Coordinates of C-alpha atoms in Angstrom, one line a residue:
Chain A
G25 CA 0.0 -0.1 0.0
A26 CA 0.9 3.8 0.2
V27 CA 1.8 4.2 -3.3
V28 CA 2.2 7.7 -4.9
S29 CA 2.5 8.1 -8.7
Q30 CA 3.8 11.2 -10.6
H31 CA 3.2 12.0 -14.1
P32 CA 5.1 12.7 -16.4
S33 CA 8.3 11.1 -15.4
R34 CA 10.4 13.1 -17.8
V35 CA 9.5 16.3 -19.7
I36 CA 11.5 18.6 -21.9
C37 CA 10.2 22.0 -22.9
K38 CA 11.1 25.1 -24.4
S39 CA 11.8 28.3 -22.3
G40 CA 8.8 30.3 -21.7
T41 CA 6.3 27.4 -21.8
S42 CA 4.4 26.0 -18.9
V43 CA 4.5 22.4 -17.7
K44 CA 2.1 20.7 -15.4
I45 CA 3.0 17.7 -12.9
E46 CA 0.6 15.5 -11.5
C47 CA 0.9 13.7 -8.2
R48 CA -1.6 10.9 -7.2
S49 CA -2.0 8.9 -4.1
L50 CA -3.1 5.6 -5.6
D51 CA -4.5 3.7 -2.6
F52 CA -4.9 6.1 0.1
Q53 CA -6.4 9.7 0.8
A54 CA -3.7 12.1 1.3
T55 CA -4.7 14.7 3.9
T56 CA -1.5 16.5 3.0
M57 CA 0.7 16.7 -0.2
F58 CA 4.2 18.1 -0.5
W59 CA 6.4 19.3 -3.4
Y60 CA 10.0 19.1 -3.4
R61 CA 12.9 20.1 -5.8
Q62 CA 16.1 18.4 -5.9
F63 CA 19.2 19.7 -7.8
P64 CA 22.0 17.1 -8.7
K65 CA 23.8 15.9 -5.5
Q66 CA 21.7 18.2 -3.4
S67 CA 19.0 17.3 -0.8
L68 CA 15.4 17.7 -1.3
M69 CA 14.2 21.2 -0.8
L70 CA 10.6 21.7 0.2
M71 CA 8.6 24.2 -2.1
A72 CA 5.2 24.0 -0.8
T73 CA 2.7 22.1 1.4
S74 CA -0.7 21.5 0.0
N75 CA -3.9 20.5 1.8
E76 CA -6.9 19.4 -0.1
G77 CA -9.3 22.4 -0.9
S78 CA -7.2 25.1 0.5
K79 CA -4.3 27.2 -0.8
A80 CA -0.8 25.8 -0.7
T81 CA 1.7 27.2 1.9
Y82 CA 4.9 28.1 0.0
E83 CA 8.4 28.1 1.5
Q84 CA 10.4 31.3 1.7
G85 CA 11.9 32.0 -1.6
V86 CA 9.5 30.0 -3.8
E87 CA 7.3 32.1 -6.1
K88 CA 3.9 31.2 -5.7
D89 CA 2.8 32.8 -9.1
K90 CA 5.5 30.9 -10.8
F91 CA 4.9 27.6 -9.3
L92 CA 1.0 26.9 -9.2
I93 CA -0.3 24.2 -6.9
N94 CA -3.7 22.9 -7.1
H95 CA -4.9 20.2 -4.7
A96 CA -8.5 19.5 -6.0
S97 CA -9.0 16.3 -4.3
L98 CA -7.5 13.9 -1.5
T99 CA -5.8 11.8 -4.2
L100 CA -4.5 14.5 -6.6
S101 CA -2.3 17.5 -6.5
T102 CA -0.7 19.3 -9.4
L103 CA 2.3 21.6 -9.9
T104 CA 2.4 23.8 -12.9
V105 CA 5.7 25.6 -13.7
T106 CA 4.7 28.7 -15.5
S107 CA 7.0 30.3 -18.0
A108 CA 9.7 27.9 -17.3
H109 CA 13.4 29.0 -17.7
P110 CA 16.5 26.7 -17.9
E111 CA 17.2 27.5 -14.2
D112 CA 13.8 25.7 -13.4
S113 CA 15.5 22.5 -14.8
S114 CA 15.4 20.1 -11.9
F115 CA 14.0 17.0 -10.3
Y116 CA 10.6 17.7 -8.8
I117 CA 9.3 15.1 -6.3
C118 CA 5.9 14.9 -4.7
S119 CA 4.9 13.1 -1.5
A120 CA 1.8 12.4 0.4
S121 CA 1.0 11.8 4.0
G122 CA -2.1 10.6 5.8
T123 CA -2.0 6.8 6.0
G124 CA 1.4 6.0 7.6
A125 CA 1.8 4.8 11.1
Y126 CA 4.2 7.8 11.8
N127 CA 2.5 10.1 9.5
E128 CA 5.5 9.5 7.2
Q129 CA 5.6 10.7 3.8
F130 CA 5.4 8.6 0.8
F131 CA 7.2 10.0 -2.2
G132 CA 6.4 9.6 -5.8
P133 CA 9.1 8.5 -8.3
G134 CA 9.7 12.1 -9.3
T135 CA 9.6 14.1 -12.6
R136 CA 12.7 15.2 -14.4
L137 CA 12.2 18.7 -15.9
T138 CA 14.6 20.1 -18.5
V139 CA 14.0 23.5 -20.0
L140 CA 15.8 24.3 -23.1
Chain B
G14 CA 16.4 28.6 10.7
Q15 CA 16.7 24.8 10.4
N16 CA 20.0 23.1 10.3
I17 CA 20.6 19.4 9.6
D18 CA 24.0 18.1 9.2
Q19 CA 25.3 14.6 7.8
P20 CA 28.5 13.6 6.2
T21 CA 28.6 13.9 2.7
E22 CA 30.1 10.5 1.7
M23 CA 31.0 7.3 3.4
T24 CA 32.5 4.0 2.0
A25 CA 32.2 0.7 3.7
T26 CA 32.8 -3.0 2.8
E27 CA 30.2 -5.5 1.9
G28 CA 29.2 -7.5 5.2
A29 CA 30.5 -4.7 7.5
I30 CA 28.6 -2.3 9.6
V31 CA 28.2 1.4 9.1
Q32 CA 26.9 4.3 11.1
I33 CA 25.7 7.5 9.5
N34 CA 25.3 10.3 11.9
C35 CA 22.8 13.3 11.7
T36 CA 22.9 16.4 13.9
Y37 CA 20.1 18.9 13.9
Q38 CA 19.2 22.3 15.2
T39 CA 15.6 23.1 14.5
S40 CA 13.0 25.6 15.9
G41 CA 10.8 22.6 16.9
F42 CA 10.9 18.7 17.0
N43 CA 8.2 16.4 16.1
G44 CA 10.2 13.4 15.0
L45 CA 13.1 12.3 12.9
F46 CA 13.0 10.4 9.8
W47 CA 15.6 8.3 7.8
Y48 CA 15.0 7.7 4.0
Q49 CA 17.1 5.9 1.5
Q50 CA 17.4 7.2 -2.0
H51 CA 18.9 5.4 -5.0
A52 CA 20.1 7.8 -7.8
G53 CA 17.4 9.1 -9.9
E54 CA 14.6 7.5 -7.7
A55 CA 12.3 8.8 -4.9
P56 CA 13.1 8.3 -1.3
T57 CA 12.0 5.4 0.5
F58 CA 11.0 5.4 4.3
L59 CA 13.5 3.5 6.5
S60 CA 12.8 4.6 10.1
Y61 CA 11.2 7.1 12.5
N62 CA 12.3 8.1 15.9
V63 CA 10.5 10.7 18.1
L64 CA 11.5 9.4 21.7
D65 CA 15.0 8.9 22.8
G66 CA 16.7 5.4 22.2
L67 CA 17.2 2.8 19.5
E68 CA 14.7 1.7 17.0
E69 CA 15.6 -1.8 15.3
K70 CA 14.3 -2.9 12.2
G71 CA 16.0 -5.8 10.5
R72 CA 19.5 -4.8 9.3
F73 CA 18.7 -1.1 9.9
S74 CA 18.6 0.6 13.2
S75 CA 18.2 4.3 14.0
F76 CA 19.0 6.1 17.3
L77 CA 17.9 9.4 18.7
S78 CA 19.0 11.7 21.4
R79 CA 16.8 14.8 21.6
S80 CA 18.9 16.5 24.3
K81 CA 21.8 16.3 21.9
G82 CA 20.1 16.9 18.7
Y83 CA 21.6 13.7 17.3
S84 CA 20.5 10.8 15.5
Y85 CA 22.4 8.0 13.7
L86 CA 21.3 5.2 11.3
L87 CA 23.1 1.8 11.8
L88 CA 23.3 -0.6 8.8
K89 CA 24.4 -4.1 9.4
E90 CA 25.5 -7.0 7.1
L91 CA 25.9 -4.4 4.3
Q92 CA 25.0 -5.5 0.8
M93 CA 26.0 -3.9 -2.5
K94 CA 22.4 -2.8 -3.0
D95 CA 22.6 -0.6 0.0
S96 CA 24.8 1.8 -2.1
A97 CA 22.6 4.9 -2.0
S98 CA 21.9 8.2 -0.4
Y99 CA 20.6 8.2 3.1
L100 CA 18.7 11.4 4.0
C101 CA 18.0 12.5 7.6
A102 CA 14.8 14.5 7.9
V103 CA 13.3 16.5 10.8
N104 CA 9.6 17.3 11.2
S105 CA 9.8 20.5 13.2
N106 CA 6.2 21.3 13.6
S107 CA 2.8 19.7 13.7
G108 CA 2.2 20.0 9.9
Y109 CA 4.4 17.1 8.9
A110 CA 6.6 19.1 6.5
L111 CA 10.1 17.7 6.7
N112 CA 13.4 19.6 6.6
F113 CA 15.9 17.3 4.9
G114 CA 19.7 17.2 5.4
K115 CA 21.9 17.0 2.3
G116 CA 22.1 13.3 2.5
T117 CA 25.0 10.9 2.9
S118 CA 26.2 9.0 -0.2
L119 CA 27.2 5.6 0.9
L120 CA 29.3 3.4 -1.4
V121 CA 29.6 -0.3 -0.4
T122 CA 32.5 -2.1 -2.0
P123 CA 33.2 -5.7 -2.5

């Protein structure tokens, strides 16, 4: 149990375009979902925390107008990178909590975004 | 701010025991997690400590001292597949958000 999926796994886009990444909890209802970004050989940096039906809480330094998060249901959250630029190229990982014995987060497989 | 420190890299021999340390200074404390991450993959949950002491789970054990802001992950009977990055993460509030250390890259050699 506790499977989280992400789609797409890889995406290449041109500078200035927008990219949407989906995160789904497949076998449980996620009360909270999280979005992280990870640069090569760096740790996961929390971007935002998302609760179903409410606005996401963004970490300091993360532009909420650039990284749009929608958490429409207890099993789906989306991250849209608007007007993407090469510096946005990174590994984006979502996680969900709500079913673990320790409220641990279950991570999706990640999305590799490359902006040309 | 939140400060979580781990060694950057470690190397150990197959069959041996390795201890990965983590120290933290956070504004609050609601539990410490260890995750394993293979290159290009998502992290997978290994252990959770919220009270002082040792939690054992098969070949992996995790220890916590809240007064010292210190934890370690102990891996026994190392296998080649244990080569991965090990992430220490602290939940510093009740909202379940995690602050991650930079991870320790463990290389297991024959």
